[in-house]
XYZ file of C-alpha atoms in Angstrom:
658
model
C 0.000 0.000 0.000
C 1.235 3.499 -0.807
C 0.783 6.564 1.360
C -1.674 9.326 0.653
C 1.101 11.895 0.497
C 2.409 10.628 -2.866
C -0.861 10.901 -4.764
C -0.761 13.179 -7.787
C -3.530 15.428 -9.079
C -5.988 13.806 -11.455
C -5.872 10.245 -10.179
C -8.550 7.837 -11.357
C -10.538 6.040 -8.688
C -10.849 2.585 -10.210
C -12.607 0.733 -7.413
C -13.309 0.767 -3.711
C -13.819 -2.439 -1.806
C -15.041 -2.536 1.782
C -14.370 -5.243 4.329
C -15.558 -5.751 7.877
C -13.717 -8.167 10.139
C -15.058 -9.340 13.483
C -12.336 -7.725 15.539
C -12.784 -5.441 18.542
C -11.329 -1.991 17.775
C -12.061 0.085 20.835
C -10.142 3.332 21.167
C -7.780 3.454 24.167
C -9.504 4.445 27.360
C -12.966 4.255 25.862
C -15.871 2.238 27.076
C -17.232 -0.304 24.633
C -20.594 0.574 23.118
C -21.289 -3.130 22.861
C -22.686 -3.187 26.392
C -25.405 -0.704 25.478
C -28.713 -2.521 24.916
C -29.540 -2.531 21.211
C -32.890 -0.874 21.725
C -31.318 1.978 23.690
C -28.547 2.444 21.122
C -31.143 2.596 18.359
C -32.987 5.351 20.214
C -29.794 7.339 20.665
C -28.623 7.008 17.066
C -32.026 7.845 15.646
C -32.229 10.994 17.779
C -28.717 11.917 16.700
C -29.570 11.351 13.032
C -32.681 13.517 13.304
C -30.855 16.184 15.350
C -33.654 15.810 17.877
C -33.147 16.753 21.516
C -35.853 15.233 23.687
C -36.767 14.300 27.229
C -35.937 10.705 26.358
C -32.349 11.557 25.430
C -32.043 13.884 28.405
C -33.066 11.036 30.712
C -30.373 8.795 29.231
C -27.720 11.261 30.470
C -28.526 10.041 33.993
C -28.844 6.328 33.134
C -27.286 3.857 35.557
C -25.196 2.406 32.725
C -22.064 4.551 32.209
C -21.794 3.417 28.598
C -25.296 4.695 27.914
C -24.506 8.050 29.543
C -21.339 8.402 27.526
C -23.025 7.621 24.211
C -25.984 9.896 25.006
C -23.556 12.731 25.804
C -21.895 12.288 22.407
C -25.308 12.431 20.738
C -26.149 15.603 22.659
C -22.998 17.231 21.353
C -23.732 16.239 17.781
C -27.327 17.456 17.993
C -26.032 20.803 19.237
C -29.056 21.919 21.228
C -28.323 24.461 23.974
C -30.896 22.794 26.216
C -28.417 19.988 26.808
C -25.740 22.324 28.198
C -26.802 22.372 31.893
C -26.947 18.575 32.084
C -23.623 18.167 30.289
C -21.957 20.767 32.514
C -23.195 18.916 35.579
C -21.823 15.633 34.185
C -18.414 17.239 33.612
C -18.241 18.128 37.292
C -20.012 15.258 39.056
C -20.291 12.086 36.983
C -18.594 9.199 38.729
C -17.153 7.771 35.483
C -14.038 9.415 33.997
C -14.911 8.456 30.411
C -18.373 9.968 30.787
C -16.954 13.240 32.142
C -14.563 13.482 29.211
C -17.312 12.818 26.684
C -19.540 15.417 28.338
C -16.717 17.943 28.033
C -16.251 17.037 24.370
C -19.986 17.492 23.799
C -19.926 20.960 25.350
C -17.226 21.894 22.876
C -19.337 20.644 20.001
C -22.312 22.764 21.096
C -20.024 25.815 21.507
C -22.298 27.460 24.067
C -20.650 29.877 26.530
C -22.900 28.365 29.186
C -20.626 25.341 29.380
C -17.467 27.380 29.895
C -17.515 27.705 33.665
C -17.734 23.952 34.252
C -14.766 23.482 31.933
C -12.682 26.173 33.631
C -13.463 24.542 36.984
C -11.986 21.283 35.707
C -8.870 23.047 34.470
C -8.331 24.832 37.783
C -8.144 21.449 39.525
C -4.749 20.280 38.253
C -5.318 16.766 39.593
C -8.697 16.343 37.925
C -8.933 13.669 35.224
C -10.227 14.625 31.818
C -8.479 18.004 31.646
C -7.502 17.358 28.027
C -11.085 17.297 26.776
C -11.928 20.282 28.946
C -9.238 22.468 27.390
C -10.194 21.238 23.914
C -13.845 22.170 24.464
C -12.995 25.533 25.971
C -10.939 26.355 22.885
C -13.935 25.653 20.642
C -16.295 27.735 22.785
C -13.878 30.661 22.969
C -13.323 30.630 19.206
C -17.072 30.592 18.575
C -17.566 33.548 20.908
C -14.724 35.538 19.358
C -15.848 34.790 15.811
C -19.541 35.446 16.344
C -21.335 37.348 13.579
C -20.984 41.145 14.088
C -24.067 42.831 15.492
C -26.102 45.249 13.375
C -24.996 48.872 13.157
C -25.632 50.724 16.383
C -25.517 47.577 18.525
C -22.600 46.298 20.564
C -21.149 43.040 19.209
C -20.362 41.804 22.727
C -21.450 42.826 26.168
C -19.090 43.512 29.063
C -20.070 40.143 30.516
C -19.144 38.358 27.298
C -15.809 40.185 27.155
C -15.082 39.129 30.719
C -15.955 35.522 29.929
C -13.650 35.539 26.933
C -10.797 36.787 29.115
C -11.516 34.116 31.743
C -11.685 31.299 29.198
C -8.493 32.399 27.428
C -6.678 32.662 30.729
C -7.782 29.145 31.673
C -6.339 27.757 28.427
C -3.105 29.682 28.967
C -2.795 28.451 32.561
C -3.428 24.840 31.531
C -0.536 24.974 29.069
C 1.718 26.770 31.540
C 1.072 24.064 34.129
C 2.131 21.379 31.632
C 5.318 23.295 30.783
C 6.202 23.605 34.448
C 5.774 19.891 35.101
C 7.620 18.793 31.986
C 9.132 15.825 33.835
C 5.697 14.169 33.793
C 3.430 16.108 31.409
C -0.014 15.041 30.240
C 0.541 14.500 26.512
C -3.096 14.734 25.429
C -3.694 17.891 27.458
C -0.703 19.506 25.773
C -1.779 18.498 22.264
C -5.379 19.580 22.697
C -4.275 22.651 24.643
C -2.083 23.775 21.749
C -5.050 23.491 19.404
C -7.195 25.359 21.939
C -4.608 28.152 22.035
C -4.709 28.295 18.252
C -8.470 28.751 18.385
C -8.656 31.078 21.395
C -5.536 33.203 20.719
C -4.735 34.022 24.358
C -2.649 37.160 24.727
C 1.081 36.635 25.204
C 0.944 32.922 24.346
C 3.877 32.962 21.901
C 6.726 32.527 24.418
C 4.764 29.862 26.295
C 4.022 27.823 23.158
C 7.655 28.111 22.038
C 8.764 26.266 25.178
C 7.147 23.079 23.853
C 9.642 23.027 20.958
C 12.226 21.502 23.292
C 9.973 18.643 24.432
C 11.229 15.135 23.529
C 7.897 14.066 21.989
C 7.993 14.857 18.237
C 4.210 15.157 18.050
C 4.285 17.891 20.712
C 7.042 19.728 18.841
C 5.116 19.427 15.578
C 1.854 20.675 17.065
C 3.569 23.571 18.824
C 5.104 24.595 15.499
C 1.705 24.307 13.830
C 0.183 26.662 16.394
C 3.045 29.143 16.057
C 2.739 29.142 12.276
C -1.033 29.580 12.237
C -0.817 32.479 14.703
C 2.333 33.883 13.038
C 4.152 34.046 16.366
C 7.906 34.621 16.013
C 8.999 33.611 19.504
C 10.027 30.112 18.397
C 11.893 31.059 15.221
C 15.415 30.543 16.529
C 14.551 27.032 17.661
C 12.544 26.408 14.471
C 15.610 27.124 12.325
C 17.485 24.411 14.222
C 14.620 21.926 14.031
C 14.273 22.494 10.283
C 17.763 21.182 9.676
C 18.361 18.705 12.471
C 15.086 17.234 13.725
C 14.757 13.541 12.776
C 10.971 13.765 12.444
C 9.806 14.964 8.989
C 6.571 16.491 10.297
C 8.570 18.576 12.751
C 10.876 19.742 9.956
C 7.913 20.507 7.705
C 6.140 22.512 10.404
C 9.347 24.351 11.254
C 9.481 25.483 7.626
C 5.865 26.626 7.890
C 6.645 28.818 10.909
C 9.615 30.414 9.193
C 7.580 31.110 6.086
C 4.532 32.422 7.942
C 6.678 34.856 9.911
C 8.838 35.712 6.860
C 12.039 34.900 8.714
C 14.735 36.127 6.313
C 17.482 34.612 8.477
C 16.125 31.173 7.567
C 16.643 31.558 3.810
C 19.679 29.278 3.463
C 18.173 26.554 5.634
C 14.861 26.685 3.769
C 16.547 26.496 0.387
C 18.632 23.536 1.555
C 15.545 21.614 2.673
C 13.571 22.578 -0.439
C 16.260 21.044 -2.623
C 17.660 18.213 -0.552
C 15.242 16.891 2.051
C 14.318 13.279 1.412
C 10.714 13.783 2.530
C 8.209 15.383 0.138
C 6.300 16.990 2.997
C 9.377 18.868 4.148
C 10.325 19.955 0.638
C 6.819 21.255 -0.030
C 6.709 23.281 3.204
C 10.170 24.702 2.527
C 9.191 25.612 -1.045
C 6.092 27.419 0.202
C 8.135 29.267 2.826
C 10.573 30.449 0.164
C 7.608 31.753 -1.793
C 6.644 33.816 1.254
C 10.173 35.206 1.655
C 10.292 36.293 -2.022
C 14.095 36.284 -2.033
C 15.292 36.405 -5.651
C 18.289 34.211 -4.812
C 15.931 31.230 -4.745
C 14.778 31.651 -8.342
C 17.592 29.875 -10.174
C 18.020 26.829 -7.882
C 14.258 26.269 -7.624
C 13.835 26.609 -11.374
C 16.622 24.085 -11.959
C 14.890 21.595 -9.681
C 11.546 22.274 -11.334
C 13.054 21.602 -14.748
C 14.488 18.273 -13.582
C 11.165 17.205 -12.070
C 9.238 18.135 -15.209
C 10.332 14.984 -17.043
C 7.120 13.248 -18.072
C 6.035 9.806 -16.999
C 4.287 7.365 -19.414
C 0.953 9.074 -18.675
C 2.333 12.349 -19.992
C 2.656 14.225 -16.716
C 5.604 14.862 -14.386
C 6.150 12.013 -11.943
C 6.229 14.483 -9.045
C 3.346 16.593 -10.369
C 2.412 18.138 -7.024
C 5.953 19.240 -6.254
C 6.194 20.788 -9.717
C 3.039 22.806 -9.076
C 4.310 23.899 -5.659
C 7.535 25.092 -7.289
C 5.561 26.991 -9.920
C 3.506 28.730 -7.224
C 6.587 29.710 -5.216
C 8.490 30.903 -8.281
C 5.504 33.006 -9.327
C 5.620 34.763 -5.963
C 9.389 35.183 -5.895
C 9.680 36.491 -9.464
C 6.485 38.546 -9.455
C 6.634 41.316 -12.043
C 10.167 40.431 -13.213
C 9.208 39.036 -16.647
C 11.928 36.410 -16.140
C 12.316 34.929 -19.622
C 13.711 31.565 -18.532
C 11.011 31.089 -15.910
C 8.239 32.101 -18.313
C 9.545 29.645 -20.879
C 9.423 26.797 -18.351
C 5.964 27.796 -17.115
C 4.556 27.855 -20.659
C 6.014 24.454 -21.546
C 4.769 22.978 -18.282
C 1.338 24.501 -18.904
C 1.141 22.383 -22.063
C 2.254 19.335 -20.097
C -0.732 19.800 -17.790
C -3.071 20.437 -20.743
C -3.802 23.953 -19.465
C -5.732 22.501 -16.503
C -3.397 23.574 -13.673
C -4.423 26.978 -12.242
C -1.117 27.156 -10.356
C 0.717 27.564 -13.663
C -1.690 30.131 -15.081
C -1.497 32.186 -11.876
C 2.310 31.997 -11.836
C 2.503 33.246 -15.442
C 0.202 36.153 -14.617
C 2.317 37.083 -11.606
C 5.615 36.978 -13.463
C 4.262 38.821 -16.502
C 0.669 40.033 -16.929
C 1.483 40.675 -20.568
C 2.447 37.031 -21.087
C -0.829 35.966 -19.496
C -3.129 38.084 -21.638
C -0.995 37.662 -24.757
C -1.806 33.971 -24.689
C -5.300 35.026 -25.678
C -4.551 37.614 -28.375
C -7.304 39.263 -30.352
C -6.785 37.568 -33.705
C -9.723 35.429 -34.767
C -7.866 32.090 -34.801
C -6.556 32.490 -31.248
C -9.917 33.770 -30.068
C -11.594 30.725 -31.571
C -9.189 28.349 -29.809
C -9.817 30.176 -26.564
C -13.571 29.813 -26.893
C -13.194 26.135 -27.748
C -11.153 25.546 -24.615
C -13.971 26.449 -22.251
C -16.583 24.593 -24.295
C -14.540 21.410 -24.678
C -12.465 21.433 -21.472
C -13.992 23.334 -18.573
C -10.981 22.663 -16.345
C -8.764 24.536 -18.796
C -11.254 27.379 -18.843
C -11.336 27.491 -15.056
C -7.537 27.516 -14.824
C -7.167 30.265 -17.400
C -9.796 32.357 -15.653
C -7.933 32.092 -12.366
C -4.758 33.241 -14.101
C -6.529 36.226 -15.641
C -8.090 37.078 -12.287
C -4.643 37.285 -10.723
C -3.883 40.288 -12.940
C -6.370 42.278 -10.855
C -3.852 42.253 -7.989
C -1.379 44.334 -10.019
C -1.272 48.129 -9.542
C -4.020 49.929 -11.449
C -5.215 46.674 -13.050
C -8.733 47.322 -11.802
C -8.892 50.738 -13.460
C -10.526 50.906 -16.884
C -7.542 52.632 -18.493
C -5.121 49.810 -17.655
C -4.341 47.772 -20.772
C -3.742 44.456 -19.019
C -6.882 44.815 -16.946
C -8.960 45.692 -19.990
C -7.651 42.692 -21.921
C -8.203 40.316 -19.025
C -11.758 41.538 -18.429
C -12.533 41.179 -22.133
C -11.453 37.530 -22.100
C -13.402 36.830 -18.932
C -16.507 38.390 -20.473
C -16.078 36.114 -23.479
C -15.915 33.110 -21.167
C -19.081 34.178 -19.384
C -20.755 34.460 -22.802
C -19.586 31.027 -23.989
C -23.102 29.984 -25.010
C -23.051 32.535 -27.814
C -19.731 31.365 -29.247
C -21.482 29.317 -31.918
C -19.246 26.317 -31.228
C -20.912 22.934 -31.686
C -19.690 19.863 -29.865
C -20.008 16.145 -30.349
C -22.898 14.902 -28.200
C -20.587 12.279 -26.718
C -18.417 15.003 -25.233
C -19.576 16.060 -21.773
C -18.126 19.567 -21.832
C -19.841 20.910 -18.719
C -18.674 24.435 -19.503
C -20.888 25.718 -16.687
C -18.548 24.097 -14.157
C -15.932 26.735 -15.007
C -18.250 29.717 -14.587
C -17.914 30.084 -10.767
C -14.150 30.603 -11.137
C -14.712 32.965 -14.067
C -17.155 35.008 -11.984
C -14.699 35.264 -9.094
C -11.942 36.349 -11.472
C -14.193 38.930 -13.133
C -15.313 40.258 -9.740
C -11.691 40.904 -8.774
C -11.543 43.718 -11.359
C -14.449 45.579 -9.705
C -15.988 46.412 -13.052
C -18.722 49.047 -13.046
C -21.208 46.504 -14.386
C -20.247 43.756 -11.927
C -23.602 43.934 -10.140
C -25.499 43.436 -13.424
C -23.310 40.487 -14.398
C -23.888 38.821 -11.029
C -27.625 39.451 -11.115
C -27.806 37.772 -14.527
C -25.944 34.715 -13.274
C -28.227 34.523 -10.255
C -30.801 33.255 -12.754
C -28.641 30.431 -14.189
C -29.729 26.815 -13.958
C -26.473 25.550 -12.465
C -26.745 25.598 -8.689
C -23.047 26.330 -8.031
C -23.089 29.234 -10.467
C -26.061 30.739 -8.626
C -24.365 30.139 -5.291
C -21.228 31.954 -6.471
C -23.234 34.881 -7.861
C -25.067 35.233 -4.535
C -21.844 35.010 -2.545
C -20.233 37.774 -4.635
C -23.362 39.932 -4.410
C -23.101 39.629 -0.648
C -19.606 41.132 -0.813
C -20.903 44.271 -2.537
C -22.301 47.228 -0.565
C -25.917 46.613 0.541
C -28.399 47.640 -2.105
C -32.180 47.379 -2.449
C -31.800 46.058 -6.000
C -29.747 43.190 -4.622
C -32.361 42.514 -1.957
C -35.112 42.231 -4.549
C -33.062 39.937 -6.795
C -31.922 37.709 -3.948
C -35.451 37.510 -2.564
C -36.777 36.526 -5.987
C -34.077 33.866 -6.398
C -34.559 32.271 -2.972
C -37.729 30.192 -3.611
C -36.201 28.428 -6.639
C -32.991 27.817 -4.726
C -34.876 26.277 -1.793
C -36.529 23.947 -4.299
C -33.212 22.714 -5.730
C -32.810 18.955 -5.535
C -29.724 17.369 -3.961
C -27.687 20.588 -3.523
C -28.558 23.455 -1.183
C -25.483 25.567 -1.981
C -27.410 28.307 -3.775
C -30.033 28.639 -1.050
C -27.399 28.868 1.701
C -25.418 31.478 -0.254
C -28.526 33.557 -0.959
C -29.481 33.516 2.718
C -25.968 34.643 3.676
C -26.111 37.461 1.137
C -29.527 38.544 2.398
C -28.196 38.510 5.938
C -25.558 41.075 4.954
C -28.153 43.507 3.602
C -29.349 44.394 7.133
C -32.801 45.554 6.052
C -36.313 44.643 7.171
C -37.152 43.435 3.665
C -34.129 41.137 3.595
C -34.923 39.764 7.049
C -38.477 38.984 5.980
C -37.095 37.015 3.046
C -34.816 35.104 5.400
C -37.841 34.193 7.528
C -39.319 32.242 4.607
C -36.504 29.698 5.034
C -37.861 28.842 8.486
C -40.485 26.765 6.679
C -37.969 24.952 4.472
C -37.897 21.143 4.707
C -34.081 21.424 4.726
C -32.750 21.395 8.294
C -29.572 23.284 7.328
C -31.548 26.103 5.720
C -33.678 26.465 8.831
C -30.572 26.576 11.037
C -28.970 29.156 8.756
C -32.094 31.337 8.851
C -32.273 31.160 12.645
C -28.595 32.115 12.997
C -28.895 35.067 10.604
C -32.066 36.413 12.194
C -30.538 36.186 15.638
C -27.347 37.927 14.463
C -29.403 40.702 12.868
C -31.285 41.334 16.090
C -34.636 40.220 14.674
C -35.316 37.638 17.377
C -34.637 34.099 18.522
C -36.422 31.598 16.280
C -34.567 28.529 17.581
C -37.825 26.684 18.123
C -38.305 26.675 14.347
C -35.161 24.648 13.656
C -36.978 21.380 14.311
C -35.510 18.037 13.344
C -33.931 16.474 10.282
C -36.237 14.522 8.003
C -33.994 11.496 7.702
C -34.218 8.881 4.964
C -32.794 6.180 7.219
C -34.994 3.345 8.447
C -34.668 1.057 11.448
C -33.069 -1.474 9.122
C -30.404 1.106 8.191
C -29.710 1.868 11.831
C -29.409 -1.814 12.702
C -27.038 -2.428 9.788
C -24.840 0.459 10.938
C -24.841 -0.717 14.548
C -23.896 -4.250 13.483
C -20.442 -2.998 12.425
C -19.567 -1.837 15.923
C -16.710 -3.961 17.204
C -15.536 -4.866 13.704
C -12.468 -3.717 11.813
C -13.954 -1.946 8.772
C -11.708 -0.774 5.936
C -11.992 0.443 2.362
C -9.295 -0.152 -0.243
C -9.048 2.608 -2.841
C -7.384 1.590 -6.094
C -6.018 4.441 -8.225
C -3.758 4.922 -11.222
C -0.911 5.650 -8.763
C -1.411 2.620 -6.563
C -3.771 1.825 -3.713
C -4.300 2.924 -0.142
C -6.550 1.808 2.700
C -8.991 3.837 4.775
C -9.787 2.557 8.267
C -13.219 3.475 9.620
C -14.455 4.005 13.169
C -17.953 2.463 13.222
C -18.242 2.851 16.977
C -17.704 6.608 16.847
C -19.580 7.348 13.615
C -21.788 4.399 12.647
C -24.067 6.280 10.234
C -21.231 8.075 8.434
C -19.402 4.796 7.985
C -22.558 3.100 6.751
C -23.201 5.879 4.247
C -19.715 5.488 2.763
C -20.006 1.707 2.655
C -23.355 1.811 0.884
C -22.100 4.304 -1.711
C -18.969 2.257 -2.338
C -20.923 -0.965 -2.809
C -23.165 0.797 -5.333
C -20.067 1.793 -7.322
C -20.636 5.501 -6.675
C -16.912 6.302 -6.417
C -15.708 4.056 -9.245
C -14.220 5.887 -12.202
C -14.170 9.252 -10.465
C -11.162 11.537 -10.766
C -9.594 12.932 -7.616
C -9.937 16.645 -8.404
C -7.720 18.146 -5.721
C -4.534 17.051 -3.991
C -2.739 19.618 -1.824
C 0.414 18.217 -0.195
C 0.484 18.450 3.608
C -3.186 19.368 3.615
C -5.910 17.435 1.830
C -6.984 14.885 -0.757
C -10.499 15.657 -1.996
C -12.552 13.041 -3.791
C -16.087 11.737 -4.056
C -17.585 14.626 -6.045
C -19.050 13.448 -9.369
C -18.758 16.989 -10.796
C -15.032 17.028 -10.125
C -15.084 20.741 -9.380
């Protein structure tokens, strides 16, 4: 089996096979769900599936069976109803079972209600109390939710003095929990440190940089890696001196990779030589990628030649016609585009153009890099002669991925000085090409019926690129696309309308588009985006339109409407959220439950080899069952993996591929 990290963009999912072996796979320190009576477990899972908080589930939180209490607490967290908070807070403080207390703390974090914060801080103050790890994790989630709450309407205070005080108390509790672990480094609690570092990342306690940096000298590589991750995400510089040493000498590749991330995020110019060395010589792809990205952040011209030489060596094609290390090539292109921005480097442009052909014009990283290095080179690729124009129009009709990539490259030109002004030549040329892409239906090009062009899949990226130029007719263009049949196109148009200044014309158009969006089958993206855009209008008319979603059969739309109305000061309509209308039957629930205690895996076979996914049916029985059923129906077979970002994500499972 090969590791996920080596997968290249555009892999073909050939087949997925699922197996379930009768082998107990309980997580360490967790109580087996097998001892829960089947009837009780069915009640819990059904309530969880329907997002239904009830007296029945509330009663199970006090059941004599600790396993029942633990599983009911998890369900309460997933349902997310504030009414469960008092009971969960009481369990955190008084339940006689350690596992139950930890699960109750986890559930409070899932609900993200400030009402659970004081119970969690009480646990953290007692340094001998078990379950402190889950308490600090939950407090981080609650604090982040409070800090990131939707701004209040004009004229209203976003937070009260009480809320500000609570934020300070919660942040201090997270800080103190980490400080305690630093001070007892001879016998630290590993899980509390790891979850505490993530909590600090979420809560951003003041003055945490020096404290977090102290974990870089811990012997556990996971602790060092997570501390570096927190420092990089918060752009704290206090650990840079140690990070430069770890980048070169640490034996763990994740530590080295995260050290590079810190140095790039903080633009540490003293790290240039070390970063270049790791970008060129490290044996681990993850480290090289992080070092390459960091060099792109530093924008030191000395990196151009050595990185370009490596990129040229890696560009040798494999039998499938693409570079063997395709992802590394694209990372190098992105970094070089940043480093050589505006230089019109002839050698670099030559390599980028050749590599663009290698990727069949479907790699946005290359188009964006070309635009950064030379806007002229980007727009010149689509000159105004009729033959070139025709080829350009054909590209979006016959290959939407190429159209999407080219649009993203053209959109990058908007970031250049004066590119958004009408008298700028590059901006004018780029906008003209983007307009042509938006008008692809009038190109007159006819395609073979066997070719599934799906040109509309490119339009969301074209709209975003066009919006970057802030054209005077942007509003009209977006309003027109709010009427398109493609749900993602409408969602993008609504999202971009929401970023414009509030306007009554927008309110009327969004209100008119909402009923059709709420009637969309399978995808609710457009309806959610329209509601968000209406929420930003801050008018009585817009709020009335949002209220219509309270009657939607879609649970997510109702939740969105309730959140927006509450944020806009209209009122609390939480009682209208209701439950999810699930399609699962008792037979489905029983099938999902039957996998608990078994080792369930899926083998994914791709054009680059195979890898295995291990599932956790005890923790997420319905999610596992959903995947298994889709796989057995062949849903994933033949799909292309549309997105692979090293050190971050592999995205698959979307039939659209966009």
